[in-house]
Tab-separated table of C-alpha atoms and ligand atoms in Angstrom:
chain	number	residue	atom	x	y	z
A	13	MET	CA	0.169	-0.170	-0.235
A	14	LYS	CA	1.732	3.405	-1.175
A	15	ILE	CA	0.310	5.875	1.261
A	16	ASN	CA	1.256	9.804	0.132
A	17	ASN	CA	-2.269	11.363	1.050
A	18	VAL	CA	-2.820	11.634	4.815
A	19	ASN	CA	-5.021	14.368	6.392
A	20	LEU	CA	-6.042	14.390	10.335
A	21	GLU	CA	-9.575	14.771	9.357
A	22	SER	CA	-11.529	14.616	12.972
A	23	VAL	CA	-10.078	15.114	16.489
A	24	THR	CA	-12.890	14.464	18.711
A	25	VAL	CA	-14.093	12.942	22.693
A	26	THR	CA	-17.452	12.384	21.336
A	27	PRO	CA	-19.377	10.274	18.893
A	28	SER	CA	-20.903	13.533	16.714
A	29	GLY	CA	-17.401	14.313	15.814
A	30	TYR	CA	-16.558	10.507	14.007
A	31	PRO	CA	-16.343	10.690	10.491
A	32	GLU	CA	-19.533	10.378	8.306
A	33	SER	CA	-17.973	8.799	5.510
A	34	GLY	CA	-18.360	4.966	6.484
A	35	LEU	CA	-14.569	4.491	4.925
A	36	PRO	CA	-13.397	1.266	6.714
A	37	GLU	CA	-11.488	2.063	10.302
A	38	ILE	CA	-8.094	0.424	11.505
A	39	ALA	CA	-7.700	1.252	15.375
A	40	PHE	CA	-4.603	1.345	17.640
A	41	VAL	CA	-4.601	0.436	20.857
A	42	GLY	CA	-2.318	0.204	23.759
A	43	ARG	CA	-1.242	1.499	27.300
A	44	SER	CA	0.372	5.309	27.404
A	45	ASN	CA	3.696	5.523	25.931
A	46	VAL	CA	3.679	1.855	23.957
A	47	GLY	CA	3.966	3.829	20.837
A	48	LYS	CA	0.506	4.168	19.291
A	49	SER	CA	1.220	7.681	17.486
A	50	SER	CA	4.392	6.738	16.816
A	51	LEU	CA	3.480	3.500	14.574
A	52	ILE	CA	1.076	5.538	13.137
A	53	ASN	CA	3.588	8.235	12.215
A	54	ALA	CA	6.045	5.354	10.859
A	55	LEU	CA	3.078	3.492	8.612
A	56	ILE	CA	2.245	7.215	7.088
A	57	GLY	CA	5.823	7.981	6.489
A	58	ARG	CA	5.526	11.652	8.228
A	59	LYS	CA	7.713	11.943	11.209
A	60	SER	CA	5.631	13.692	13.397
A	61	LEU	CA	1.596	14.220	11.969
A	62	ALA	CA	0.397	12.257	14.966
A	63	ARG	CA	2.008	13.949	17.850
A	64	VAL	CA	4.656	11.732	20.052
A	65	SER	CA	5.800	12.514	23.601
A	66	LYS	CA	8.105	10.620	25.813
A	67	GLN	CA	5.588	11.436	28.732
A	68	PRO	CA	2.744	8.956	28.740
A	69	GLY	CA	-0.766	10.372	28.302
A	70	LYS	CA	0.034	12.550	25.112
A	71	THR	CA	-2.956	11.392	23.039
A	72	ARG	CA	-6.057	12.702	24.932
A	73	THR	CA	-8.635	12.462	22.390
A	74	ILE	CA	-9.762	10.114	19.353
A	75	ASN	CA	-8.005	11.020	16.393
A	76	PHE	CA	-8.918	9.695	12.567
A	77	TYR	CA	-6.292	9.871	10.406
A	78	ASN	CA	-7.961	9.756	6.493
A	79	ILE	CA	-5.382	7.333	4.448
A	80	GLU	CA	-5.964	8.214	0.475
A	81	ASP	CA	-9.695	8.321	1.392
A	82	MET	CA	-9.620	5.006	1.364
A	83	LEU	CA	-9.431	3.895	5.163
A	84	TYR	CA	-8.917	5.567	8.382
A	85	PHE	CA	-6.109	4.980	10.909
A	86	VAL	CA	-7.847	5.944	14.716
A	87	ASP	CA	-5.147	6.835	16.944
A	88	LEU	CA	-6.610	5.951	20.729
A	89	PRO	CA	-5.423	7.402	23.750
A	90	GLY	CA	-3.420	5.183	25.814
A	91	TYR	CA	-4.870	3.520	29.211
A	92	GLY	CA	-2.885	3.036	32.204
A	93	TYR	CA	-1.860	6.366	32.595
A	94	ALA	CA	-1.178	6.730	36.293
A	95	ARG	CA	-0.879	10.416	36.488
A	96	ALA	CA	-3.876	11.057	34.707
A	97	SER	CA	-6.391	12.847	37.272
A	98	LYS	CA	-9.167	10.778	38.314
A	99	VAL	CA	-11.843	12.688	36.457
A	100	GLU	CA	-9.597	12.079	33.046
A	101	GLN	CA	-9.269	8.373	34.133
A	102	ALA	CA	-12.747	8.067	34.767
A	103	LYS	CA	-13.648	9.805	31.325
A	104	TRP	CA	-11.434	7.264	29.325
A	105	GLY	CA	-13.062	3.887	29.716
A	106	PRO	CA	-16.632	5.508	28.440
A	107	MET	CA	-14.815	7.539	25.468
A	108	ILE	CA	-12.867	4.521	24.163
A	109	GLU	CA	-15.960	2.071	24.779
A	110	SER	CA	-18.587	4.193	23.130
A	111	TYR	CA	-15.771	4.143	20.106
A	112	LEU	CA	-14.990	0.400	20.265
A	113	LYS	CA	-18.603	-0.888	20.679
A	114	LYS	CA	-20.533	1.256	18.205
A	115	ARG	CA	-18.268	1.735	15.239
A	116	PRO	CA	-19.487	-0.894	12.429
A	117	GLN	CA	-17.082	0.296	10.158
A	118	LEU	CA	-14.067	-0.693	12.584
A	119	LYS	CA	-12.751	-3.502	10.928
A	120	CYS	CA	-9.427	-4.277	12.742
A	121	ILE	CA	-7.940	-3.241	16.112
A	122	VAL	CA	-4.271	-3.565	16.305
A	123	GLN	CA	-2.957	-4.190	19.991
A	124	LEU	CA	-0.012	-2.939	20.772
A	125	ILE	CA	2.450	-4.639	23.382
A	126	ASP	CA	6.151	-3.325	24.325
A	127	ILE	CA	8.422	-6.281	23.446
A	128	ARG	CA	10.705	-5.505	26.575
A	129	HIS	CA	7.671	-6.873	29.264
A	130	PRO	CA	5.261	-9.611	29.419
A	131	PRO	CA	1.965	-7.838	29.223
A	132	SER	CA	0.498	-6.102	31.899
A	133	ALA	CA	-2.901	-6.492	33.922
A	134	LEU	CA	-4.202	-3.799	31.840
A	135	ASP	CA	-2.523	-5.100	28.340
A	136	MET	CA	-4.579	-8.351	29.380
A	137	GLN	CA	-7.883	-7.041	30.487
A	138	MET	CA	-7.867	-4.989	27.295
A	139	HIS	CA	-6.877	-8.081	25.370
A	140	GLU	CA	-9.772	-10.101	26.998
A	141	TRP	CA	-12.318	-7.323	26.298
A	142	LEU	CA	-11.710	-7.088	22.907
A	143	ARG	CA	-11.321	-10.706	22.200
A	144	HIS	CA	-15.219	-11.202	24.247
A	145	TYR	CA	-16.371	-8.717	21.316
A	146	ASP	CA	-14.497	-11.033	18.752
A	147	PHE	CA	-12.528	-8.197	17.129
A	148	GLN	CA	-10.517	-9.103	14.190
A	149	MET	CA	-7.222	-8.342	15.954
A	150	ILE	CA	-3.348	-7.601	14.801
A	151	PHE	CA	-0.491	-7.793	17.683
A	152	VAL	CA	2.487	-5.712	17.551
A	153	LEU	CA	5.049	-5.840	19.725
A	154	THR	CA	6.639	-2.023	19.845
A	155	LYS	CA	10.044	-1.068	20.555
A	156	MET	CA	12.102	-3.876	19.026
A	157	ASP	CA	14.942	-1.518	18.736
A	158	LYS	CA	15.271	-1.482	22.421
A	159	ILE	CA	16.041	-5.256	22.932
A	160	ASN	CA	19.066	-7.130	21.797
A	161	ARG	CA	18.337	-8.980	18.790
A	162	SER	CA	18.961	-12.355	20.040
A	163	GLN	CA	16.163	-11.985	22.586
A	164	ILE	CA	13.615	-11.122	20.502
A	165	PRO	CA	12.313	-15.009	20.382
A	166	LYS	CA	12.362	-15.224	23.982
A	167	HIS	CA	10.307	-12.180	24.377
A	168	VAL	CA	7.754	-13.140	21.465
A	169	LYS	CA	7.472	-16.348	23.080
A	170	VAL	CA	6.535	-14.992	26.700
A	171	ILE	CA	4.286	-12.414	25.195
A	172	ARG	CA	2.342	-15.331	22.827
A	173	THR	CA	2.076	-17.188	25.742
A	174	ALA	CA	0.645	-14.633	27.937
A	175	LEU	CA	-1.922	-13.665	25.439
A	176	ASN	CA	-2.972	-17.190	24.218
A	177	LEU	CA	-2.440	-16.507	20.749
A	178	GLY	CA	-2.681	-19.684	18.259
A	179	THR	CA	-1.019	-20.109	14.771
A	180	GLY	CA	-3.484	-17.981	12.977
A	181	ASP	CA	-3.229	-14.533	15.153
A	182	VAL	CA	-1.196	-11.933	13.411
A	183	PHE	CA	1.491	-11.150	15.417
A	184	LEU	CA	4.642	-8.686	14.633
A	185	PRO	CA	7.489	-7.303	16.372
A	186	PHE	CA	8.035	-3.848	15.011
A	187	SER	CA	10.046	-0.793	15.718
A	188	SER	CA	9.022	2.997	14.548
A	189	GLU	CA	12.502	3.718	15.024
A	190	THR	CA	13.928	1.232	12.682
A	191	LYS	CA	10.789	0.918	10.717
A	192	GLN	CA	11.126	-2.843	10.682
A	193	GLY	CA	7.764	-4.416	10.649
A	194	ARG	CA	6.387	-1.597	8.893
A	195	ASP	CA	5.897	-2.901	5.182
A	196	GLU	CA	4.318	-6.370	6.439
A	197	LEU	CA	2.171	-4.839	8.613
A	198	LEU	CA	0.905	-2.700	5.849
A	199	GLU	CA	0.508	-5.548	3.881
A	200	VAL	CA	-1.554	-7.201	6.775
A	201	ILE	CA	-3.966	-4.176	6.380
A	202	GLN	CA	-4.291	-3.673	3.026
A	203	LYS	CA	-5.271	-7.762	2.880
A	204	ILE	CA	-8.439	-6.605	5.467
A	205	ILE	CA	-9.609	-3.921	3.876
A	206	GLU	CA	-9.299	-5.514	0.299
A	207	VAL	CA	-11.666	-8.246	1.978
A	208	GLU	CA	-13.911	-5.803	3.015
A	209	ASN	CA	-14.260	-3.640	0.061
B	320	LIG	P1	0.091	8.021	24.706
B	320	LIG	O1	-0.356	9.172	23.737
B	320	LIG	O2	0.497	8.635	25.726
B	320	LIG	O3	-0.990	7.000	24.879
B	320	LIG	O4	1.093	7.192	23.885
B	320	LIG	P2	1.463	6.572	22.694
B	320	LIG	O5	1.584	5.107	22.507
B	320	LIG	O6	1.193	7.373	21.289
B	320	LIG	O7	3.213	6.574	22.390
B	320	LIG	P3	4.110	7.467	21.622
B	320	LIG	O8	3.957	7.128	19.990
B	320	LIG	O9	3.920	9.396	21.702
B	320	LIG	O10	5.591	7.091	22.069
B	320	LIG	C1	6.092	7.129	23.441
B	320	LIG	C2	7.480	7.457	23.631
B	320	LIG	O11	8.143	5.808	23.158
B	320	LIG	C3	8.218	8.266	22.446
B	320	LIG	O12	8.831	9.062	22.919
B	320	LIG	C4	8.522	7.623	21.532
B	320	LIG	O13	9.857	7.869	20.666
B	320	LIG	C5	9.138	6.329	21.897
B	320	LIG	N1	8.909	5.409	20.946
B	320	LIG	C6	7.164	4.657	20.154
B	320	LIG	N2	7.653	3.878	19.695
B	320	LIG	C7	9.364	3.421	19.308
B	320	LIG	C8	9.989	2.362	19.126
B	320	LIG	O14	9.723	1.368	17.931
B	320	LIG	N3	11.205	2.553	19.423
B	320	LIG	C9	11.902	3.517	20.246
B	320	LIG	N4	13.273	3.429	20.567
B	320	LIG	N5	11.080	4.755	20.674
B	320	LIG	C10	9.791	4.490	20.214
B	321	LIG	MG1	-0.539	8.712	21.358
């Protein structure tokens, strides 16, 4: 998939701000700081269209990136941002849930997990919730540039086992720094969109 035209079409915290075009959507979920916005930048080949920060809790809204008038990448606020205020933490659940639950054009969810660590309790909770609702899913292990190459299979195994993934599950180590995994992920996304059309 070649991506030249990208437009941040909507930034919203309520369903009234979701795009109405009906184009298929791919959403990215994961804990704060796992690298969702960085991954979107890597996929679209832009350095900083999606805002990224060293500090967790950067993305606080639901951001719809229109990709070639063909689909949307949906950047979501991360979970598990401990320093968010109680009020903000309380808003996160309903905001994400109302998007994930009421969106027929949401074709696939990419769950991001940091390759360096076993999935956290919140990762597991999100994972089980998504499975329960039977979403088509892709698993991306981020920040693979941060561990030694030789350690990758070991980490992959730990995460695969924790998430109870089968051979049919799409599972990709990824680095926004080196762009490893980028082409593979775009290919998988393209196939999903093609099946839908
Ligand atoms: P929230 O918006 O808070 O939910 O976070 P996010 O998941 O969007 O994370 P973001 O993309 O803002 O990245 C967080 C930090 O991790 C930034 O400092 C990024 O530069 C860094 N980062 C993201 N992906 C990678 C990666 O693949 N490799 C390395 N080395 N750093 C990464
Ligand atoms: Mg973000």
